[in-house]
Amino acid sequence: MSTLALNTSASGMSALNTQLDVIANNLANANTTAFKSSRTNFQDLYYIEKKQPGVESQIADATSPIGLFVGLGVEVAGTQLDFEQGPAIATNRPLDVMIQGDGFLQVDVGELGEGIAYTRDGSLALDRDGNLVLANNTGYRIEPSIVIPTEATSVTIGNDGSVYYKDPNAIDMVQAGTLELALFQNNAGLETIGQNLYLETYASGTPETSVAGTDGIGTLQAGYLEGSNVNPVTELVDLIRTQRTFEMNSQALQAADETLRTVVNIAN
Amino acid sequence: MNYGLWMSAAGLSTEMHRQDVISNNLANAQTPGFKADYTFTRERPVAREELGMDTPSQILLERLGGGVLAEPTWTNFQQGGLTRGGDLDVAISGAGFFVVRDGDGDGFTRDGGFTRGGNGELVDSEGRPVLSTRNRPIRLPETGLIAIGGDGTVTVDGEESGRIRIAAPDPSLLRKSGGNIFRYAGTGKVADASADVQLKQGWIEDSGVDPIKSMTDLVASSRAVQASARFIDLHDRMMELAINRLGTVG
């Protein structure tokens, strides 16, 4: 019965609509610091075994071949984050750090999740108490916390994440602390919560924290930020593909609709 | 006269079945590793033959045949195109399947969009572990560069973690079960693919749906529906004439 086709095409249109949303979000974030593009994964829905169409039920068993199956459409299996390294953007700002390789900075987000969120956006700043925080409207504190005394004149961050400041009364730089990076088994399993932040999930595994440059964790580059890893060309190609596939599904829907109309109007 | 009416009705239902299958293909036009389904029809034998009756029937009607029957849905296992993917995307070049395990047993798939699972195993997009040649999940170290060789050998920073199994079940015994999975309907052990079946890391296999063929089939099917519906209409009118004009008494 063509009502199957109606629902099947609808499932296709709905899944492609999700893909359109994902592509739109990727393109909207083509300039977001350390943004990671997402990809939509599709999978086919269940299959039903049908009776031979047009055969009266009492003799259907005699003629019905095995394997007259019909699929019921498609669904989105999930969206998958692509953690490929974004391009390095030189800012020459001492408190901008780029993670070169795997790893995430940790921030204290209070009540959210386990209290810790993870980010690759290394644009840092100092708040009025001298805490090292994220340089955005949230101002979440870096974990473990690093405090720079208010009298410090300059701050530098080393490749291993050690944070030094210049005390006007001392000759040598003083170490205020070390930025620790977290490493996950499965980055793609992290939950995105916006503001360039990720939360740990069951799929991501529990993080292991370590100093940059050790245990497979990447190194830090001060004066640089990681750009978005969205590739506008691939996104636009995907956009065209999605749009055309959407149109084909809408044609199939119309064909099924037309068929039902024809059937309804047979004895008219 | 009613005989032809039923034949047209069978044609109509068969075409609607064809549209269901085409719609599913089009809905999966972007599903990785999807294999398109095709419907075929055959001539239906007359009822006397079908039911094994000895009684002679109307010779003229017998010559017409018994209408149309849908053949089993056939899946086209032809190799799909390859698209650039991420580091853990793997495409099979040649006839073979990845083996993944879930609650229902082993599943066969051509969708090689893998990730590193939360438990450190190589898993597919649904989190099902990908099996090695030893039929066990492949455990990956926490960090390191993953390289997958053409023969399926997974090495992380030069250290071998396992070898992805490429199975070669008889395609005619595979049944689709959704979630990009085929189940083996046969019995016994499934053979491994031959050595010329290679894996390509960083690529993903496209859906095997041919959009042009699907759309033309859809148009053809729509027209066939209209033709059958028209014939049902004609049969109806002929009966109307027979009953109301020819049969009018006085």
Coordinates of C-alpha atoms in Angstrom, one line a residue:
Chain A
M1 CA 0.0 0.0 0.0
S2 CA 1.4 3.3 -1.0
T3 CA 0.7 4.8 2.4
L4 CA 4.0 3.0 3.3
A5 CA 5.7 5.1 0.6
L6 CA 4.2 8.3 2.1
N7 CA 5.7 7.6 5.5
T8 CA 9.0 6.4 4.0
S9 CA 9.5 9.6 2.0
A10 CA 8.5 11.6 5.1
S11 CA 11.2 9.9 7.1
G12 CA 13.7 10.8 4.4
M13 CA 12.6 14.4 4.3
S14 CA 12.8 14.6 8.1
A15 CA 16.3 13.1 8.3
L16 CA 17.5 15.4 5.5
N17 CA 16.1 18.3 7.3
T18 CA 18.2 17.4 10.3
Q19 CA 21.2 17.3 8.0
L20 CA 20.3 20.7 6.7
D21 CA 20.2 22.0 10.3
V22 CA 23.7 20.5 11.0
I23 CA 25.2 22.0 7.8
A24 CA 23.7 25.4 8.6
N25 CA 25.2 25.3 12.1
N26 CA 28.6 24.3 10.7
L27 CA 28.5 27.2 8.2
A28 CA 27.3 29.6 10.9
N29 CA 30.4 28.6 12.9
A30 CA 32.9 28.8 10.1
N31 CA 34.7 31.5 12.1
T32 CA 34.1 30.3 15.6
T33 CA 37.4 29.7 17.6
A34 CA 38.2 26.0 17.9
F35 CA 34.7 25.0 16.5
K36 CA 34.5 21.3 15.5
S37 CA 32.2 20.5 12.6
S38 CA 29.5 17.8 12.9
R39 CA 28.4 15.2 10.4
T40 CA 25.0 13.6 10.2
N41 CA 25.1 9.8 10.1
F42 CA 22.1 8.0 8.5
Q43 CA 20.9 4.5 8.9
D44 CA 18.1 2.6 7.3
L45 CA 14.9 1.9 9.3
Y46 CA 13.4 -1.6 9.8
Y47 CA 12.2 -3.8 7.0
I48 CA 8.8 -5.6 6.9
E49 CA 8.1 -8.8 5.1
K50 CA 5.0 -8.3 2.9
K51 CA 2.3 -10.6 1.6
Q52 CA 2.3 -10.9 -2.2
P53 CA 0.4 -7.8 -3.4
G54 CA -2.7 -8.5 -5.3
V55 CA -3.1 -12.1 -4.2
E56 CA -6.2 -13.2 -2.2
S57 CA -5.2 -14.3 1.2
Q58 CA -6.4 -18.0 1.0
I59 CA -3.8 -18.9 -1.7
A60 CA -1.2 -16.4 -0.6
D61 CA 0.8 -19.1 1.2
A62 CA 1.0 -21.1 -2.0
T63 CA 2.4 -18.3 -4.1
S64 CA 4.1 -15.9 -1.6
P65 CA 7.8 -16.1 -2.1
I66 CA 10.2 -15.5 0.8
G67 CA 11.9 -12.2 0.8
L68 CA 9.3 -9.8 -0.4
F69 CA 10.5 -7.1 2.0
V70 CA 10.1 -3.4 2.0
G71 CA 12.1 -0.9 4.0
L72 CA 10.4 1.7 6.1
G73 CA 12.8 4.6 5.4
V74 CA 15.7 6.2 7.1
E75 CA 16.7 7.8 10.4
V76 CA 19.5 9.9 11.8
A77 CA 21.8 7.5 13.7
G78 CA 23.5 10.5 15.3
T79 CA 25.6 13.5 14.7
Q80 CA 29.3 12.9 14.9
L81 CA 31.9 15.6 15.8
D82 CA 35.0 15.8 13.7
F83 CA 37.9 16.6 15.9
E84 CA 40.4 17.4 13.2
Q85 CA 42.8 20.1 14.2
G86 CA 41.7 23.6 13.0
P87 CA 44.1 26.1 11.5
A88 CA 46.4 28.1 13.7
I89 CA 45.6 31.8 13.9
A90 CA 48.3 34.1 15.1
T91 CA 46.9 36.7 17.6
N92 CA 50.2 37.6 19.4
R93 CA 48.1 38.0 22.6
P94 CA 50.0 36.3 25.4
L95 CA 46.9 34.8 27.0
D96 CA 45.7 33.1 23.8
V97 CA 46.7 29.5 23.8
M98 CA 46.2 26.9 21.0
I99 CA 46.3 23.2 21.8
Q100 CA 48.5 21.6 19.1
G101 CA 47.3 18.0 19.2
D102 CA 44.8 16.1 21.3
G103 CA 43.5 17.4 24.6
F104 CA 41.0 19.9 26.2
L105 CA 41.3 22.7 28.7
Q106 CA 39.2 22.3 31.8
V107 CA 36.9 25.0 33.2
D108 CA 34.8 25.1 36.3
V109 CA 31.2 25.4 35.3
G110 CA 29.5 25.2 38.7
E111 CA 26.3 23.2 38.6
L112 CA 26.5 22.0 35.0
G113 CA 27.3 18.3 34.5
E114 CA 30.0 17.1 36.8
G115 CA 31.0 20.7 37.4
I116 CA 33.8 20.6 34.8
A117 CA 33.4 21.4 31.2
Y118 CA 36.0 20.9 28.5
T119 CA 37.0 23.3 25.7
R120 CA 39.7 23.8 23.0
D121 CA 39.0 27.5 22.9
G122 CA 42.1 28.9 24.5
S123 CA 41.3 32.6 24.5
L124 CA 42.0 33.3 28.2
A125 CA 41.8 36.4 30.3
L126 CA 42.2 37.5 33.9
D127 CA 39.2 38.5 36.0
R128 CA 39.3 41.3 38.6
D129 CA 40.7 38.9 41.3
G130 CA 43.5 37.7 39.0
N131 CA 41.9 34.3 38.2
L132 CA 42.7 32.9 34.8
V133 CA 39.2 32.6 33.1
L134 CA 37.7 32.1 29.7
A135 CA 37.6 35.3 27.8
N136 CA 33.9 35.2 27.0
N137 CA 30.7 36.4 28.6
T138 CA 30.6 33.3 30.9
G139 CA 34.0 34.0 32.4
Y140 CA 34.3 30.4 33.6
R141 CA 37.4 29.8 35.7
I142 CA 40.2 27.5 34.5
E143 CA 40.5 24.3 36.5
P144 CA 42.8 23.7 38.4
S145 CA 42.6 27.4 39.3
I146 CA 45.5 29.7 38.5
V147 CA 45.7 33.1 40.2
I148 CA 48.0 35.9 39.1
P149 CA 48.6 38.6 41.7
T150 CA 47.3 42.0 40.8
E151 CA 50.8 43.6 40.9
A152 CA 52.1 41.3 38.2
T153 CA 53.2 43.2 35.1
S154 CA 53.2 40.5 32.4
V155 CA 52.1 36.8 32.0
T156 CA 53.5 34.2 29.7
I157 CA 52.4 30.6 29.1
G158 CA 54.9 28.0 28.2
N159 CA 54.5 25.0 25.7
D160 CA 53.9 22.7 28.6
G161 CA 51.2 24.9 30.0
S162 CA 53.2 26.4 32.9
V163 CA 52.0 30.0 33.6
Y164 CA 54.6 32.5 34.7
Y165 CA 54.1 36.1 35.7
K166 CA 56.6 39.0 36.2
D167 CA 56.7 40.3 39.7
P168 CA 58.0 44.0 39.6
N169 CA 59.9 43.3 42.9
A170 CA 61.7 40.1 41.7
I171 CA 64.2 39.5 39.0
D172 CA 63.0 36.0 37.8
M173 CA 59.6 35.1 36.5
V174 CA 57.4 33.5 39.1
Q175 CA 55.3 30.3 38.3
A176 CA 51.6 30.8 39.2
G177 CA 50.6 27.2 38.2
T178 CA 50.2 24.9 35.2
L179 CA 47.4 24.5 32.8
E180 CA 46.3 20.8 32.8
L181 CA 44.8 19.2 29.8
A182 CA 42.2 16.4 29.7
L183 CA 42.3 13.5 27.3
F184 CA 39.3 11.4 26.3
Q185 CA 39.0 7.9 24.8
N186 CA 36.4 9.1 22.4
N187 CA 36.3 12.8 21.6
A188 CA 33.3 12.3 19.3
G189 CA 31.2 11.0 22.2
L190 CA 31.4 14.4 24.0
E191 CA 28.3 16.4 24.5
T192 CA 28.3 19.9 23.0
I193 CA 26.6 22.5 25.2
G194 CA 27.4 25.6 23.2
Q195 CA 29.9 28.4 24.1
N196 CA 32.6 26.1 22.7
L197 CA 32.2 23.8 25.7
Y198 CA 31.9 20.1 25.9
L199 CA 30.7 17.8 28.7
E200 CA 31.9 14.3 29.5
T201 CA 29.4 11.5 28.7
Y202 CA 29.4 7.7 29.0
A203 CA 30.3 7.5 25.3
S204 CA 33.3 9.8 25.7
G205 CA 34.8 7.8 28.6
T206 CA 36.3 9.4 31.7
P207 CA 39.0 11.9 31.0
E208 CA 42.6 11.6 32.2
T209 CA 44.3 14.8 33.0
S210 CA 48.0 15.5 32.5
V211 CA 50.5 18.1 31.6
A212 CA 50.7 19.2 28.0
G213 CA 53.2 17.3 25.9
T214 CA 53.0 14.1 28.0
D215 CA 50.9 10.9 27.8
G216 CA 49.9 11.7 24.2
I217 CA 48.5 15.1 25.0
G218 CA 49.2 17.9 22.6
T219 CA 51.4 20.9 23.4
L220 CA 50.3 24.5 24.0
Q221 CA 51.2 27.5 21.8
A222 CA 50.8 30.9 23.3
G223 CA 49.9 33.7 21.0
Y224 CA 47.8 31.6 18.7
L225 CA 44.2 30.4 18.6
E226 CA 42.8 27.4 16.9
G227 CA 40.4 28.3 14.1
S228 CA 37.2 26.5 13.1
N229 CA 37.8 23.2 11.3
V230 CA 34.7 23.8 9.1
N231 CA 35.5 23.4 5.4
P232 CA 33.1 25.7 3.6
V233 CA 33.5 23.9 0.3
T234 CA 32.6 20.5 1.6
E235 CA 29.7 22.0 3.5
L236 CA 28.3 23.7 0.4
V237 CA 28.7 20.5 -1.6
D238 CA 26.9 18.6 1.2
L239 CA 24.2 21.4 1.2
I240 CA 23.5 20.9 -2.5
R241 CA 23.4 17.1 -2.1
T242 CA 21.1 17.4 0.8
Q243 CA 18.8 19.8 -1.0
R244 CA 18.5 17.6 -4.1
T245 CA 18.0 14.4 -2.1
F246 CA 15.3 16.3 -0.2
E247 CA 13.6 17.2 -3.5
M248 CA 13.7 13.6 -4.7
N249 CA 12.0 12.4 -1.5
S250 CA 9.4 15.1 -1.9
Q251 CA 8.8 13.8 -5.5
A252 CA 8.4 10.3 -4.1
L253 CA 5.9 11.6 -1.7
Q254 CA 4.0 13.3 -4.5
A255 CA 4.0 10.1 -6.5
A256 CA 2.6 8.1 -3.6
D257 CA 0.0 10.8 -3.1
E258 CA -0.9 10.8 -6.8
T259 CA -1.3 7.0 -6.7
L260 CA -3.6 7.2 -3.8
R261 CA -5.6 9.9 -5.5
T262 CA -5.9 7.8 -8.7
V263 CA -7.1 4.8 -6.6
V264 CA -9.6 6.9 -4.8
N265 CA -11.0 8.3 -8.0
I266 CA -11.2 5.0 -9.9
A267 CA -15.0 4.7 -9.8
N268 CA -15.7 8.3 -10.2
Chain B
M1 CA -15.3 -9.7 -17.6
N2 CA -14.6 -9.6 -13.9
Y3 CA -11.4 -11.6 -14.6
G4 CA -9.8 -8.6 -16.2
L5 CA -10.9 -6.3 -13.5
W6 CA -8.9 -8.4 -11.0
M7 CA -5.9 -8.5 -13.2
S8 CA -5.8 -4.7 -13.4
A9 CA -6.3 -4.6 -9.6
A10 CA -3.3 -6.9 -9.2
G11 CA -1.2 -4.6 -11.5
L12 CA -2.2 -1.6 -9.4
S13 CA -1.2 -3.2 -6.1
T14 CA 2.1 -4.5 -7.5
E15 CA 3.0 -1.0 -8.8
M16 CA 2.1 0.5 -5.3
H17 CA 4.5 -2.1 -3.8
R18 CA 7.2 -0.9 -6.3
Q19 CA 6.7 2.7 -5.2
D20 CA 7.1 1.6 -1.5
V21 CA 10.5 0.1 -2.4
I22 CA 11.6 3.1 -4.5
S23 CA 10.6 5.5 -1.7
N24 CA 12.8 3.5 0.7
N25 CA 15.8 3.7 -1.7
L26 CA 15.3 7.5 -2.1
A27 CA 15.0 8.0 1.6
N28 CA 18.3 6.2 2.0
A29 CA 20.1 8.1 -0.8
Q30 CA 22.6 9.4 1.7
T31 CA 22.9 6.4 4.0
P32 CA 26.5 5.2 4.0
G33 CA 27.0 1.6 2.7
F34 CA 23.3 1.3 1.8
K35 CA 22.4 -1.1 -1.0
A36 CA 19.5 -0.4 -3.2
D37 CA 16.5 -2.7 -3.5
Y38 CA 14.8 -3.6 -6.7
T39 CA 11.4 -5.1 -7.4
F40 CA 10.7 -7.5 -10.2
T41 CA 7.5 -8.9 -11.4
R42 CA 6.5 -12.1 -13.2
E43 CA 3.5 -13.4 -14.9
R44 CA 1.1 -15.2 -12.6
P45 CA 0.0 -18.6 -13.7
V46 CA -3.8 -19.1 -14.1
A47 CA -5.7 -20.2 -11.0
R48 CA -6.2 -23.8 -12.3
E49 CA -2.4 -24.3 -12.5
E50 CA -1.8 -22.3 -9.3
L51 CA -4.2 -24.4 -7.3
G52 CA -3.4 -27.7 -9.0
M53 CA -7.0 -28.3 -10.2
D54 CA -7.8 -30.9 -12.8
T55 CA -11.1 -29.3 -13.9
P56 CA -10.9 -27.9 -17.3
S57 CA -11.4 -24.1 -17.4
Q58 CA -12.2 -21.5 -20.1
I59 CA -9.5 -21.8 -22.7
L60 CA -9.8 -18.2 -23.7
L61 CA -9.3 -16.9 -20.2
E62 CA -6.4 -19.4 -19.7
R63 CA -4.6 -17.8 -22.6
L64 CA -4.7 -14.5 -20.8
G65 CA -2.7 -15.8 -17.8
G66 CA -3.4 -14.9 -14.2
G67 CA -2.1 -11.4 -14.0
V68 CA 1.1 -10.3 -12.2
L69 CA 3.1 -11.4 -9.2
A70 CA 5.9 -9.5 -7.4
E71 CA 9.2 -11.4 -7.3
P72 CA 11.2 -11.3 -4.1
T73 CA 12.9 -8.0 -3.5
W74 CA 16.4 -8.1 -4.9
T75 CA 19.3 -6.2 -3.3
N76 CA 22.0 -4.8 -5.6
F77 CA 25.3 -5.4 -3.8
Q78 CA 27.4 -3.5 -6.3
Q79 CA 30.2 -1.4 -4.9
G80 CA 29.1 2.2 -4.0
G81 CA 31.2 5.3 -4.7
L82 CA 33.7 6.5 -2.1
T83 CA 33.7 9.9 -0.4
R84 CA 36.5 11.4 1.7
G85 CA 35.8 10.9 5.4
G86 CA 37.6 11.1 8.8
D87 CA 40.5 9.1 10.1
L88 CA 38.4 6.3 11.4
D89 CA 36.2 6.1 8.4
V90 CA 36.9 2.9 6.5
A91 CA 35.5 1.8 3.1
I92 CA 35.6 -1.7 1.7
S93 CA 36.9 -2.0 -1.9
G94 CA 35.5 -5.3 -3.2
A95 CA 32.9 -7.8 -2.1
G96 CA 32.9 -8.1 1.7
F97 CA 31.4 -6.9 4.9
F98 CA 32.5 -5.6 8.3
V99 CA 31.2 -7.7 11.2
V100 CA 29.7 -5.9 14.2
R101 CA 28.2 -7.5 17.3
D102 CA 25.0 -6.5 19.2
G103 CA 22.3 -8.2 21.3
D104 CA 21.0 -10.1 18.2
G105 CA 24.3 -11.6 17.3
D106 CA 26.6 -10.8 14.5
G107 CA 25.6 -8.2 11.9
F108 CA 27.2 -7.5 8.6
T109 CA 27.6 -3.9 7.4
R110 CA 29.4 -1.9 4.7
D111 CA 29.0 1.3 6.7
G112 CA 32.6 1.9 7.9
G113 CA 32.0 5.2 9.9
F114 CA 33.8 3.9 13.0
T115 CA 34.8 5.7 16.2
R116 CA 36.8 5.0 19.3
G117 CA 34.1 3.9 21.8
G118 CA 34.0 5.1 25.4
N119 CA 35.4 1.8 26.5
G120 CA 38.3 2.1 24.1
E121 CA 37.0 -0.4 21.5
L122 CA 36.6 0.3 17.8
V123 CA 32.9 0.7 17.3
D124 CA 30.4 1.7 14.5
S125 CA 28.1 4.7 14.6
E126 CA 25.6 2.8 16.8
G127 CA 28.3 1.8 19.3
R128 CA 28.5 -1.8 18.2
P129 CA 32.0 -3.3 18.5
V130 CA 33.7 -4.1 15.2
L131 CA 35.0 -7.6 15.3
S132 CA 38.6 -8.7 14.5
T133 CA 39.7 -11.8 12.6
R134 CA 39.6 -13.5 15.9
N135 CA 35.9 -12.5 16.3
R136 CA 36.6 -10.3 19.2
P137 CA 36.2 -6.5 19.7
I138 CA 39.4 -4.5 18.8
R139 CA 40.7 -2.6 21.8
L140 CA 42.6 0.6 21.0
P141 CA 45.1 2.3 23.3
E142 CA 44.0 5.6 24.7
T143 CA 46.2 7.8 22.5
G144 CA 48.1 7.5 19.4
L145 CA 47.8 7.7 15.6
I146 CA 45.5 4.9 14.3
A147 CA 46.5 3.5 10.9
I148 CA 44.3 0.9 9.2
G149 CA 46.0 -1.1 6.5
G150 CA 44.5 -2.5 3.3
D151 CA 44.2 -5.9 4.9
G152 CA 42.4 -4.5 7.9
T153 CA 45.4 -4.5 10.3
V154 CA 44.9 -1.7 12.9
T155 CA 48.1 -0.3 14.2
V156 CA 48.4 2.5 16.8
D157 CA 51.7 4.3 16.8
G158 CA 53.3 1.2 15.1
E159 CA 51.8 -1.3 17.6
E160 CA 49.3 -3.8 16.2
S161 CA 45.9 -3.7 18.0
G162 CA 44.1 -6.3 15.9
R163 CA 42.9 -7.0 12.4
I164 CA 39.4 -6.0 11.2
R165 CA 37.5 -9.0 9.9
I166 CA 36.2 -8.7 6.4
A167 CA 33.6 -11.5 5.9
A168 CA 32.2 -12.7 2.6
P169 CA 28.7 -14.1 3.3
D170 CA 26.7 -15.3 0.4
P171 CA 24.8 -12.1 -0.6
S172 CA 21.6 -14.1 -1.5
L173 CA 21.4 -15.2 2.2
L174 CA 21.6 -11.7 3.7
R175 CA 18.5 -10.0 5.0
K176 CA 18.4 -6.3 5.8
S177 CA 17.4 -5.6 9.4
G178 CA 17.8 -1.8 9.6
G179 CA 20.5 0.2 11.2
N180 CA 22.7 -0.4 8.2
I181 CA 22.9 -4.1 9.2
F182 CA 22.5 -7.3 7.2
R183 CA 21.8 -10.6 9.0
Y184 CA 23.0 -13.9 7.7
A185 CA 20.0 -16.2 7.2
G186 CA 22.1 -19.2 6.3
T187 CA 23.6 -21.8 8.6
G188 CA 27.2 -22.5 9.4
K189 CA 30.3 -20.4 9.5
V190 CA 30.6 -17.3 7.2
A191 CA 33.7 -17.4 5.1
D192 CA 36.3 -14.6 5.1
A193 CA 36.7 -12.4 2.0
S194 CA 39.5 -13.1 -0.4
A195 CA 42.8 -11.2 -0.1
D196 CA 42.0 -8.9 -3.0
V197 CA 39.3 -7.2 -1.0
Q198 CA 41.0 -4.2 0.5
L199 CA 40.1 -1.5 3.1
K200 CA 40.6 2.1 2.4
Q201 CA 41.2 4.3 5.5
G202 CA 39.8 7.9 5.4
W203 CA 37.0 7.0 2.9
I204 CA 33.4 6.1 3.4
E205 CA 31.2 4.2 1.0
D206 CA 28.3 6.2 -0.4
S207 CA 24.7 4.9 -0.7
G208 CA 24.3 2.5 -3.7
V209 CA 21.1 4.3 -4.7
D210 CA 21.1 5.6 -8.3
P211 CA 19.0 8.7 -8.1
I212 CA 18.3 8.8 -11.9
K213 CA 17.2 5.2 -12.1
S214 CA 15.0 5.7 -9.0
M215 CA 13.3 8.8 -10.3
T216 CA 12.6 7.3 -13.8
D217 CA 11.3 4.1 -12.1
L218 CA 9.1 6.3 -10.0
V219 CA 7.7 8.1 -13.0
A220 CA 7.2 4.8 -14.9
S221 CA 5.4 3.3 -11.8
S222 CA 3.1 6.3 -11.5
R223 CA 2.1 6.0 -15.1
A224 CA 1.5 2.2 -14.7
V225 CA -0.8 3.0 -11.8
Q226 CA -2.8 5.4 -13.9
A227 CA -3.0 2.8 -16.7
S228 CA -4.2 0.1 -14.4
A229 CA -6.7 2.5 -12.7
R230 CA -8.0 3.5 -16.2
F231 CA -8.5 -0.2 -17.1
I232 CA -10.4 -0.8 -13.8
D233 CA -12.6 2.2 -14.8
L234 CA -13.2 0.7 -18.3
H235 CA -14.1 -2.7 -16.9
D236 CA -16.5 -0.9 -14.6
R237 CA -18.1 0.9 -17.5
M238 CA -18.4 -2.2 -19.6
M239 CA -20.2 -4.0 -16.8
E240 CA -22.5 -1.0 -16.4
L241 CA -23.4 -1.1 -20.1
A242 CA -23.9 -4.8 -20.0
I243 CA -26.2 -4.7 -17.0
N244 CA -28.1 -1.5 -17.7
R245 CA -28.4 -1.4 -21.5
L246 CA -28.0 -5.0 -22.8
G247 CA -29.8 -6.5 -19.8
T248 CA -32.7 -4.1 -19.8
V249 CA -36.0 -6.0 -20.2
G250 CA -38.7 -4.3 -22.3

